[in-house]
Amino acid sequence: DAKTTQPPSMDCAEGRAANLPCNHSTISGNEYVYWYRQIHSQGPQYIIHGLKNNETNEMASLIITEDRKSSTLILPHATLRDTAVYYCIVRPLALNAGNMLTFGGGTRLMVKP
Amino acid sequence: NAGVTQTPKFRILKIGQSMTLQCAQDMNHNYMYWYRQDPGMGLKLIYYSVGAGITDKGEVPNGYNVSRSTTEDFPLRLELAAPSQTSVYFCASSYVVGTEAFFGQGTRLTVV
């Protein structure tokens, strides 16, 4: 997987949008950007993924820059239950022995009342 | 569907003891993984399997062994437990080509 860089921690007010950045300047053409989150030592949970177009689902939106060197995960109306560690991962859609699912340090998002 | 099931949820081992962490998935996924997560840290890949009978090392395989005799099960074996293996262990599974990996709820292991 290409290396990703995320801020170690962020705060967000409840009800506001949480914007979590991720830098992946060495991303390859066939690599997707995936986001997972881990709530209070539970198993990580998939959020969203994308290649180059912006993506939206019921949980979040993913904005990928045109050069694909960075992305932002947006939680439109953060709630206290969104407090978690958010992991940005870059990997090909098809896994193989050289491209396993590996996690970096992530961003610890604290949603405050 | 149960998804990914890990047992036990908690375990305390003495130094030098051995144990097997169980992991089972009912989604017919090809890929299965074992991760460990030390306090305040990210997940590190221990071993993975791309299908029954095929396993390979991840980032931190020392002190562990795995087997994959069926698609559903991927047990992790600790031989001669050491305090450095105190951690939370997560099992996960996914398709080869797919959108997401599914994780179990973890096994919290303490070696004393």
PDB file of C-alpha atoms in Angstrom:
ATOM      1  CA  ASP A   1       0.000   0.000   0.000  1.00  0.00           C
ATOM      2  CA  ALA A   2       1.087   3.561  -0.656  1.00  0.00           C
ATOM      3  CA  LYS A   3       1.972   5.529   2.417  1.00  0.00           C
ATOM      4  CA  THR A   4      -0.713   7.765   3.900  1.00  0.00           C
ATOM      5  CA  THR A   5      -0.361  10.669   6.294  1.00  0.00           C
ATOM      6  CA  GLN A   6      -3.117  11.723   8.657  1.00  0.00           C
ATOM      7  CA  PRO A   7      -3.210  14.182  11.565  1.00  0.00           C
ATOM      8  CA  PRO A   8      -3.069  12.245  14.839  1.00  0.00           C
ATOM      9  CA  SER A   9      -6.115  13.924  16.340  1.00  0.00           C
ATOM     10  CA  MET A  10      -8.958  16.334  15.609  1.00  0.00           C
ATOM     11  CA  ASP A  11     -11.919  17.799  17.466  1.00  0.00           C
ATOM     12  CA  CYS A  12     -15.346  18.547  16.079  1.00  0.00           C
ATOM     13  CA  ALA A  13     -18.464  20.095  17.595  1.00  0.00           C
ATOM     14  CA  GLU A  14     -21.555  17.915  17.663  1.00  0.00           C
ATOM     15  CA  GLY A  15     -23.837  18.670  14.714  1.00  0.00           C
ATOM     16  CA  ARG A  16     -21.048  20.195  12.669  1.00  0.00           C
ATOM     17  CA  ALA A  17     -19.316  18.645   9.694  1.00  0.00           C
ATOM     18  CA  ALA A  18     -16.138  16.734  10.473  1.00  0.00           C
ATOM     19  CA  ASN A  19     -13.529  16.978   7.730  1.00  0.00           C
ATOM     20  CA  LEU A  20     -10.730  14.442   8.052  1.00  0.00           C
ATOM     21  CA  PRO A  21      -7.773  14.912   5.692  1.00  0.00           C
ATOM     22  CA  CYS A  22      -5.435  12.292   4.290  1.00  0.00           C
ATOM     23  CA  ASN A  23      -2.320  12.746   2.186  1.00  0.00           C
ATOM     24  CA  HIS A  24      -1.294   9.976  -0.191  1.00  0.00           C
ATOM     25  CA  SER A  25       1.154  11.656  -2.533  1.00  0.00           C
ATOM     26  CA  THR A  26       2.646   8.384  -3.867  1.00  0.00           C
ATOM     27  CA  ILE A  27      -0.665   6.786  -4.805  1.00  0.00           C
ATOM     28  CA  SER A  28      -0.586   4.660  -7.961  1.00  0.00           C
ATOM     29  CA  GLY A  29      -3.095   4.769 -10.784  1.00  0.00           C
ATOM     30  CA  ASN A  30      -4.798   1.516  -9.781  1.00  0.00           C
ATOM     31  CA  GLU A  31      -5.006   2.283  -6.073  1.00  0.00           C
ATOM     32  CA  TYR A  32      -8.211   3.222  -4.322  1.00  0.00           C
ATOM     33  CA  VAL A  33      -8.637   5.315  -1.187  1.00  0.00           C
ATOM     34  CA  TYR A  34     -10.453   3.463   1.579  1.00  0.00           C
ATOM     35  CA  TRP A  35     -11.653   4.769   4.917  1.00  0.00           C
ATOM     36  CA  TYR A  36     -12.325   2.708   8.012  1.00  0.00           C
ATOM     37  CA  ARG A  37     -13.075   3.721  11.564  1.00  0.00           C
ATOM     38  CA  GLN A  38     -12.596   2.042  14.899  1.00  0.00           C
ATOM     39  CA  ILE A  39     -14.904   2.920  17.751  1.00  0.00           C
ATOM     40  CA  HIS A  40     -13.584   2.351  21.257  1.00  0.00           C
ATOM     41  CA  SER A  41     -11.449  -0.761  20.585  1.00  0.00           C
ATOM     42  CA  GLN A  42     -14.121  -2.515  18.558  1.00  0.00           C
ATOM     43  CA  GLY A  43     -13.153  -4.080  15.255  1.00  0.00           C
ATOM     44  CA  PRO A  44     -12.617  -1.544  12.455  1.00  0.00           C
ATOM     45  CA  GLN A  45     -15.651  -0.716  10.328  1.00  0.00           C
ATOM     46  CA  TYR A  46     -15.626   0.095   6.637  1.00  0.00           C
ATOM     47  CA  ILE A  47     -16.926   3.565   5.746  1.00  0.00           C
ATOM     48  CA  ILE A  48     -16.361   4.349   2.081  1.00  0.00           C
ATOM     49  CA  HIS A  49     -13.890   4.053  -0.770  1.00  0.00           C
ATOM     50  CA  GLY A  50     -13.189   5.768  -4.087  1.00  0.00           C
ATOM     51  CA  LEU A  51     -10.793   5.946  -7.027  1.00  0.00           C
ATOM     52  CA  LYS A  52     -10.964   9.480  -8.382  1.00  0.00           C
ATOM     53  CA  ASN A  53     -14.551  10.630  -8.326  1.00  0.00           C
ATOM     54  CA  ASN A  54     -16.190  11.960  -5.195  1.00  0.00           C
ATOM     55  CA  GLU A  55     -18.279   9.349  -3.428  1.00  0.00           C
ATOM     56  CA  THR A  56     -21.162   9.557  -0.970  1.00  0.00           C
ATOM     57  CA  ASN A  57     -23.032   6.973   1.035  1.00  0.00           C
ATOM     58  CA  GLU A  58     -25.255   6.977   4.087  1.00  0.00           C
ATOM     59  CA  MET A  59     -22.295   7.362   6.420  1.00  0.00           C
ATOM     60  CA  ALA A  60     -20.004   9.886   4.772  1.00  0.00           C
ATOM     61  CA  SER A  61     -18.668  11.647   1.693  1.00  0.00           C
ATOM     62  CA  LEU A  62     -15.225  11.189   0.190  1.00  0.00           C
ATOM     63  CA  ILE A  63     -13.605  14.022  -1.712  1.00  0.00           C
ATOM     64  CA  ILE A  64     -10.485  13.124  -3.729  1.00  0.00           C
ATOM     65  CA  THR A  65      -8.385  15.887  -5.270  1.00  0.00           C
ATOM     66  CA  GLU A  66      -7.938  15.936  -9.017  1.00  0.00           C
ATOM     67  CA  ASP A  67      -4.287  14.873  -8.763  1.00  0.00           C
ATOM     68  CA  ARG A  68      -5.369  12.123  -6.294  1.00  0.00           C
ATOM     69  CA  LYS A  69      -2.588  13.034  -3.899  1.00  0.00           C
ATOM     70  CA  SER A  70      -4.958  13.790  -1.058  1.00  0.00           C
ATOM     71  CA  SER A  71      -8.509  13.189   0.077  1.00  0.00           C
ATOM     72  CA  THR A  72     -10.976  14.292   2.724  1.00  0.00           C
ATOM     73  CA  LEU A  73     -13.554  12.226   4.524  1.00  0.00           C
ATOM     74  CA  ILE A  74     -16.587  14.290   5.480  1.00  0.00           C
ATOM     75  CA  LEU A  75     -19.057  13.348   8.186  1.00  0.00           C
ATOM     76  CA  PRO A  76     -21.787  15.917   7.441  1.00  0.00           C
ATOM     77  CA  HIS A  77     -23.400  16.119  10.885  1.00  0.00           C
ATOM     78  CA  ALA A  78     -21.079  14.590  13.442  1.00  0.00           C
ATOM     79  CA  THR A  79     -22.617  12.980  16.511  1.00  0.00           C
ATOM     80  CA  LEU A  80     -21.027  11.829  19.738  1.00  0.00           C
ATOM     81  CA  ARG A  81     -21.177   8.270  18.365  1.00  0.00           C
ATOM     82  CA  ASP A  82     -18.785   9.303  15.585  1.00  0.00           C
ATOM     83  CA  THR A  83     -15.970   9.636  18.122  1.00  0.00           C
ATOM     84  CA  ALA A  84     -13.458   7.088  16.847  1.00  0.00           C
ATOM     85  CA  VAL A  85     -10.106   6.559  15.171  1.00  0.00           C
ATOM     86  CA  TYR A  86     -10.385   7.037  11.413  1.00  0.00           C
ATOM     87  CA  TYR A  87      -7.992   5.203   9.116  1.00  0.00           C
ATOM     88  CA  CYS A  88      -7.193   6.219   5.558  1.00  0.00           C
ATOM     89  CA  ILE A  89      -5.840   3.321   3.506  1.00  0.00           C
ATOM     90  CA  VAL A  90      -4.624   3.220  -0.067  1.00  0.00           C
ATOM     91  CA  ARG A  91      -4.707  -0.120  -1.878  1.00  0.00           C
ATOM     92  CA  PRO A  92      -5.649  -1.740  -5.161  1.00  0.00           C
ATOM     93  CA  LEU A  93      -9.209  -2.974  -5.520  1.00  0.00           C
ATOM     94  CA  ALA A  94      -7.882  -6.501  -5.991  1.00  0.00           C
ATOM     95  CA  LEU A  95      -5.729  -7.683  -3.123  1.00  0.00           C
ATOM     96  CA  ASN A  96      -2.722  -9.873  -3.651  1.00  0.00           C
ATOM     97  CA  ALA A  97       0.290 -11.032  -1.699  1.00  0.00           C
ATOM     98  CA  GLY A  98       2.052  -7.738  -2.231  1.00  0.00           C
ATOM     99  CA  ASN A  99      -0.855  -5.535  -1.324  1.00  0.00           C
ATOM    100  CA  MET A 100      -2.468  -6.601   1.883  1.00  0.00           C
ATOM    101  CA  LEU A 101      -4.831  -4.507   3.953  1.00  0.00           C
ATOM    102  CA  THR A 102      -2.488  -2.542   6.233  1.00  0.00           C
ATOM    103  CA  PHE A 103      -3.351   0.233   8.666  1.00  0.00           C
ATOM    104  CA  GLY A 104      -1.405   3.304   9.735  1.00  0.00           C
ATOM    105  CA  GLY A 105      -1.906   5.380  12.862  1.00  0.00           C
ATOM    106  CA  GLY A 106      -5.163   7.046  11.856  1.00  0.00           C
ATOM    107  CA  THR A 107      -6.819  10.213  13.154  1.00  0.00           C
ATOM    108  CA  ARG A 108      -8.490  10.199  16.528  1.00  0.00           C
ATOM    109  CA  LEU A 109     -11.676  12.251  16.092  1.00  0.00           C
ATOM    110  CA  MET A 110     -13.280  13.577  19.235  1.00  0.00           C
ATOM    111  CA  VAL A 111     -16.811  14.896  18.800  1.00  0.00           C
ATOM    112  CA  LYS A 112     -17.686  17.276  21.606  1.00  0.00           C
ATOM    113  CA  PRO A 113     -21.108  18.413  22.832  1.00  0.00           C
TER     114      PRO A 113
ATOM    115  CA  ASN B   1     -25.215 -14.007   9.013  1.00  0.00           C
ATOM    116  CA  ALA B   2     -22.904 -13.910  12.009  1.00  0.00           C
ATOM    117  CA  GLY B   3     -20.053 -12.294  10.032  1.00  0.00           C
ATOM    118  CA  VAL B   4     -16.657 -12.791  11.675  1.00  0.00           C
ATOM    119  CA  THR B   5     -16.717 -14.529  15.041  1.00  0.00           C
ATOM    120  CA  GLN B   6     -13.741 -14.577  17.388  1.00  0.00           C
ATOM    121  CA  THR B   7     -13.330 -16.622  20.525  1.00  0.00           C
ATOM    122  CA  PRO B   8     -12.492 -16.133  23.309  1.00  0.00           C
ATOM    123  CA  LYS B   9     -13.181 -12.451  23.986  1.00  0.00           C
ATOM    124  CA  PHE B  10     -10.740 -12.268  26.880  1.00  0.00           C
ATOM    125  CA  ARG B  11      -7.893 -14.458  28.047  1.00  0.00           C
ATOM    126  CA  ILE B  12      -5.081 -14.286  30.567  1.00  0.00           C
ATOM    127  CA  LEU B  13      -2.055 -16.470  29.884  1.00  0.00           C
ATOM    128  CA  LYS B  14       1.022 -17.150  31.925  1.00  0.00           C
ATOM    129  CA  ILE B  15       4.434 -16.736  30.333  1.00  0.00           C
ATOM    130  CA  GLY B  16       5.327 -19.847  28.380  1.00  0.00           C
ATOM    131  CA  GLN B  17       1.776 -21.102  27.966  1.00  0.00           C
ATOM    132  CA  SER B  18       0.231 -21.705  24.569  1.00  0.00           C
ATOM    133  CA  MET B  19      -3.209 -21.037  23.199  1.00  0.00           C
ATOM    134  CA  THR B  20      -5.231 -20.849  20.010  1.00  0.00           C
ATOM    135  CA  LEU B  21      -7.375 -17.873  19.088  1.00  0.00           C
ATOM    136  CA  GLN B  22     -10.322 -18.965  17.011  1.00  0.00           C
ATOM    137  CA  CYS B  23     -11.764 -17.080  14.053  1.00  0.00           C
ATOM    138  CA  ALA B  24     -14.649 -18.138  11.841  1.00  0.00           C
ATOM    139  CA  GLN B  25     -16.497 -16.351   9.033  1.00  0.00           C
ATOM    140  CA  ASP B  26     -19.696 -17.366   7.276  1.00  0.00           C
ATOM    141  CA  MET B  27     -19.461 -15.081   4.227  1.00  0.00           C
ATOM    142  CA  ASN B  28     -17.446 -17.452   2.023  1.00  0.00           C
ATOM    143  CA  HIS B  29     -14.621 -14.921   1.864  1.00  0.00           C
ATOM    144  CA  ASN B  30     -11.364 -15.941   0.242  1.00  0.00           C
ATOM    145  CA  TYR B  31      -9.097 -13.699   2.309  1.00  0.00           C
ATOM    146  CA  MET B  32      -8.674 -13.823   6.053  1.00  0.00           C
ATOM    147  CA  TYR B  33      -6.343 -11.818   8.267  1.00  0.00           C
ATOM    148  CA  TRP B  34      -5.013 -11.628  11.776  1.00  0.00           C
ATOM    149  CA  TYR B  35      -4.020  -8.289  13.277  1.00  0.00           C
ATOM    150  CA  ARG B  36      -2.772  -7.221  16.644  1.00  0.00           C
ATOM    151  CA  GLN B  37      -3.329  -3.827  18.185  1.00  0.00           C
ATOM    152  CA  ASP B  38      -1.224  -2.609  21.077  1.00  0.00           C
ATOM    153  CA  PRO B  39      -2.627   0.135  23.330  1.00  0.00           C
ATOM    154  CA  GLY B  40      -2.898   3.478  21.538  1.00  0.00           C
ATOM    155  CA  MET B  41      -1.455   2.069  18.326  1.00  0.00           C
ATOM    156  CA  GLY B  42      -2.735   1.075  14.908  1.00  0.00           C
ATOM    157  CA  LEU B  43      -3.320  -2.451  13.675  1.00  0.00           C
ATOM    158  CA  LYS B  44      -0.383  -4.565  12.591  1.00  0.00           C
ATOM    159  CA  LEU B  45      -0.837  -7.503  10.257  1.00  0.00           C
ATOM    160  CA  ILE B  46       0.386 -10.806  11.712  1.00  0.00           C
ATOM    161  CA  TYR B  47      -0.623 -13.386   9.105  1.00  0.00           C
ATOM    162  CA  TYR B  48      -3.030 -13.611   6.244  1.00  0.00           C
ATOM    163  CA  SER B  49      -4.543 -16.294   4.047  1.00  0.00           C
ATOM    164  CA  VAL B  50      -5.715 -16.046   0.452  1.00  0.00           C
ATOM    165  CA  GLY B  51      -7.644 -19.309   0.586  1.00  0.00           C
ATOM    166  CA  ALA B  52      -7.823 -22.723   2.202  1.00  0.00           C
ATOM    167  CA  GLY B  53      -4.369 -24.242   2.501  1.00  0.00           C
ATOM    168  CA  ILE B  54      -2.532 -20.985   1.737  1.00  0.00           C
ATOM    169  CA  THR B  55      -1.095 -18.677   4.388  1.00  0.00           C
ATOM    170  CA  ASP B  56       1.636 -16.064   4.489  1.00  0.00           C
ATOM    171  CA  LYS B  57       3.395 -13.782   6.936  1.00  0.00           C
ATOM    172  CA  GLY B  58       2.456 -10.188   7.541  1.00  0.00           C
ATOM    173  CA  GLU B  59       4.428  -7.474   9.314  1.00  0.00           C
ATOM    174  CA  VAL B  60       4.793  -9.100  12.749  1.00  0.00           C
ATOM    175  CA  PRO B  61       4.604 -12.932  12.456  1.00  0.00           C
ATOM    176  CA  ASN B  62       7.204 -13.932  15.047  1.00  0.00           C
ATOM    177  CA  GLY B  63       5.769 -15.982  17.891  1.00  0.00           C
ATOM    178  CA  TYR B  64       2.627 -16.949  15.987  1.00  0.00           C
ATOM    179  CA  ASN B  65       1.442 -19.674  13.662  1.00  0.00           C
ATOM    180  CA  VAL B  66      -1.684 -20.059  11.572  1.00  0.00           C
ATOM    181  CA  SER B  67      -3.459 -22.682   9.523  1.00  0.00           C
ATOM    182  CA  ARG B  68      -6.340 -22.544   7.037  1.00  0.00           C
ATOM    183  CA  SER B  69      -7.787 -25.990   6.513  1.00  0.00           C
ATOM    184  CA  THR B  70     -11.230 -24.655   5.545  1.00  0.00           C
ATOM    185  CA  THR B  71     -12.563 -21.479   3.960  1.00  0.00           C
ATOM    186  CA  GLU B  72     -14.448 -20.640   7.139  1.00  0.00           C
ATOM    187  CA  ASP B  73     -11.794 -20.989   9.852  1.00  0.00           C
ATOM    188  CA  PHE B  74      -8.467 -19.267  10.436  1.00  0.00           C
ATOM    189  CA  PRO B  75      -7.055 -20.040  13.896  1.00  0.00           C
ATOM    190  CA  LEU B  76      -4.039 -18.199  15.308  1.00  0.00           C
ATOM    191  CA  ARG B  77      -1.694 -20.190  17.503  1.00  0.00           C
ATOM    192  CA  LEU B  78       0.549 -18.629  20.160  1.00  0.00           C
ATOM    193  CA  GLU B  79       3.388 -20.842  21.314  1.00  0.00           C
ATOM    194  CA  LEU B  80       5.382 -19.938  24.428  1.00  0.00           C
ATOM    195  CA  ALA B  81       3.459 -16.774  25.250  1.00  0.00           C
ATOM    196  CA  ALA B  82       5.504 -13.704  26.173  1.00  0.00           C
ATOM    197  CA  PRO B  83       4.475 -10.395  27.812  1.00  0.00           C
ATOM    198  CA  SER B  84       5.169  -8.661  24.476  1.00  0.00           C
ATOM    199  CA  GLN B  85       2.188 -10.546  23.044  1.00  0.00           C
ATOM    200  CA  THR B  86      -0.202  -8.753  25.366  1.00  0.00           C
ATOM    201  CA  SER B  87      -2.498  -7.075  22.874  1.00  0.00           C
ATOM    202  CA  VAL B  88      -5.929  -7.057  21.286  1.00  0.00           C
ATOM    203  CA  TYR B  89      -6.163  -9.470  18.386  1.00  0.00           C
ATOM    204  CA  PHE B  90      -8.535  -8.878  15.486  1.00  0.00           C
ATOM    205  CA  CYS B  91      -9.508 -11.314  12.790  1.00  0.00           C
ATOM    206  CA  ALA B  92     -10.930 -10.066   9.492  1.00  0.00           C
ATOM    207  CA  SER B  93     -12.108 -11.429   6.160  1.00  0.00           C
ATOM    208  CA  SER B  94     -12.784 -10.088   2.695  1.00  0.00           C
ATOM    209  CA  TYR B  95     -13.272 -11.024  -0.911  1.00  0.00           C
ATOM    210  CA  VAL B  96     -10.258 -10.801  -3.185  1.00  0.00           C
ATOM    211  CA  VAL B  97     -11.896  -8.047  -5.129  1.00  0.00           C
ATOM    212  CA  GLY B  98     -14.345  -6.139  -3.041  1.00  0.00           C
ATOM    213  CA  THR B  99     -15.363  -3.106  -1.182  1.00  0.00           C
ATOM    214  CA  GLU B 100     -14.651  -3.875   2.429  1.00  0.00           C
ATOM    215  CA  ALA B 101     -13.116  -6.133   5.008  1.00  0.00           C
ATOM    216  CA  PHE B 102     -15.218  -7.361   7.911  1.00  0.00           C
ATOM    217  CA  PHE B 103     -13.692  -7.495  11.359  1.00  0.00           C
ATOM    218  CA  GLY B 104     -14.443  -9.540  14.420  1.00  0.00           C
ATOM    219  CA  GLN B 105     -14.897  -7.939  17.816  1.00  0.00           C
ATOM    220  CA  GLY B 106     -11.439  -8.872  18.994  1.00  0.00           C
ATOM    221  CA  THR B 107      -9.737 -11.027  21.604  1.00  0.00           C
ATOM    222  CA  ARG B 108      -8.073  -9.194  24.472  1.00  0.00           C
ATOM    223  CA  LEU B 109      -5.040 -11.198  25.561  1.00  0.00           C
ATOM    224  CA  THR B 110      -2.900 -10.516  28.605  1.00  0.00           C
ATOM    225  CA  VAL B 111       0.311 -12.435  29.226  1.00  0.00           C
ATOM    226  CA  VAL B 112       1.558 -12.279  32.805  1.00  0.00           C
TER     227      VAL B 112
END
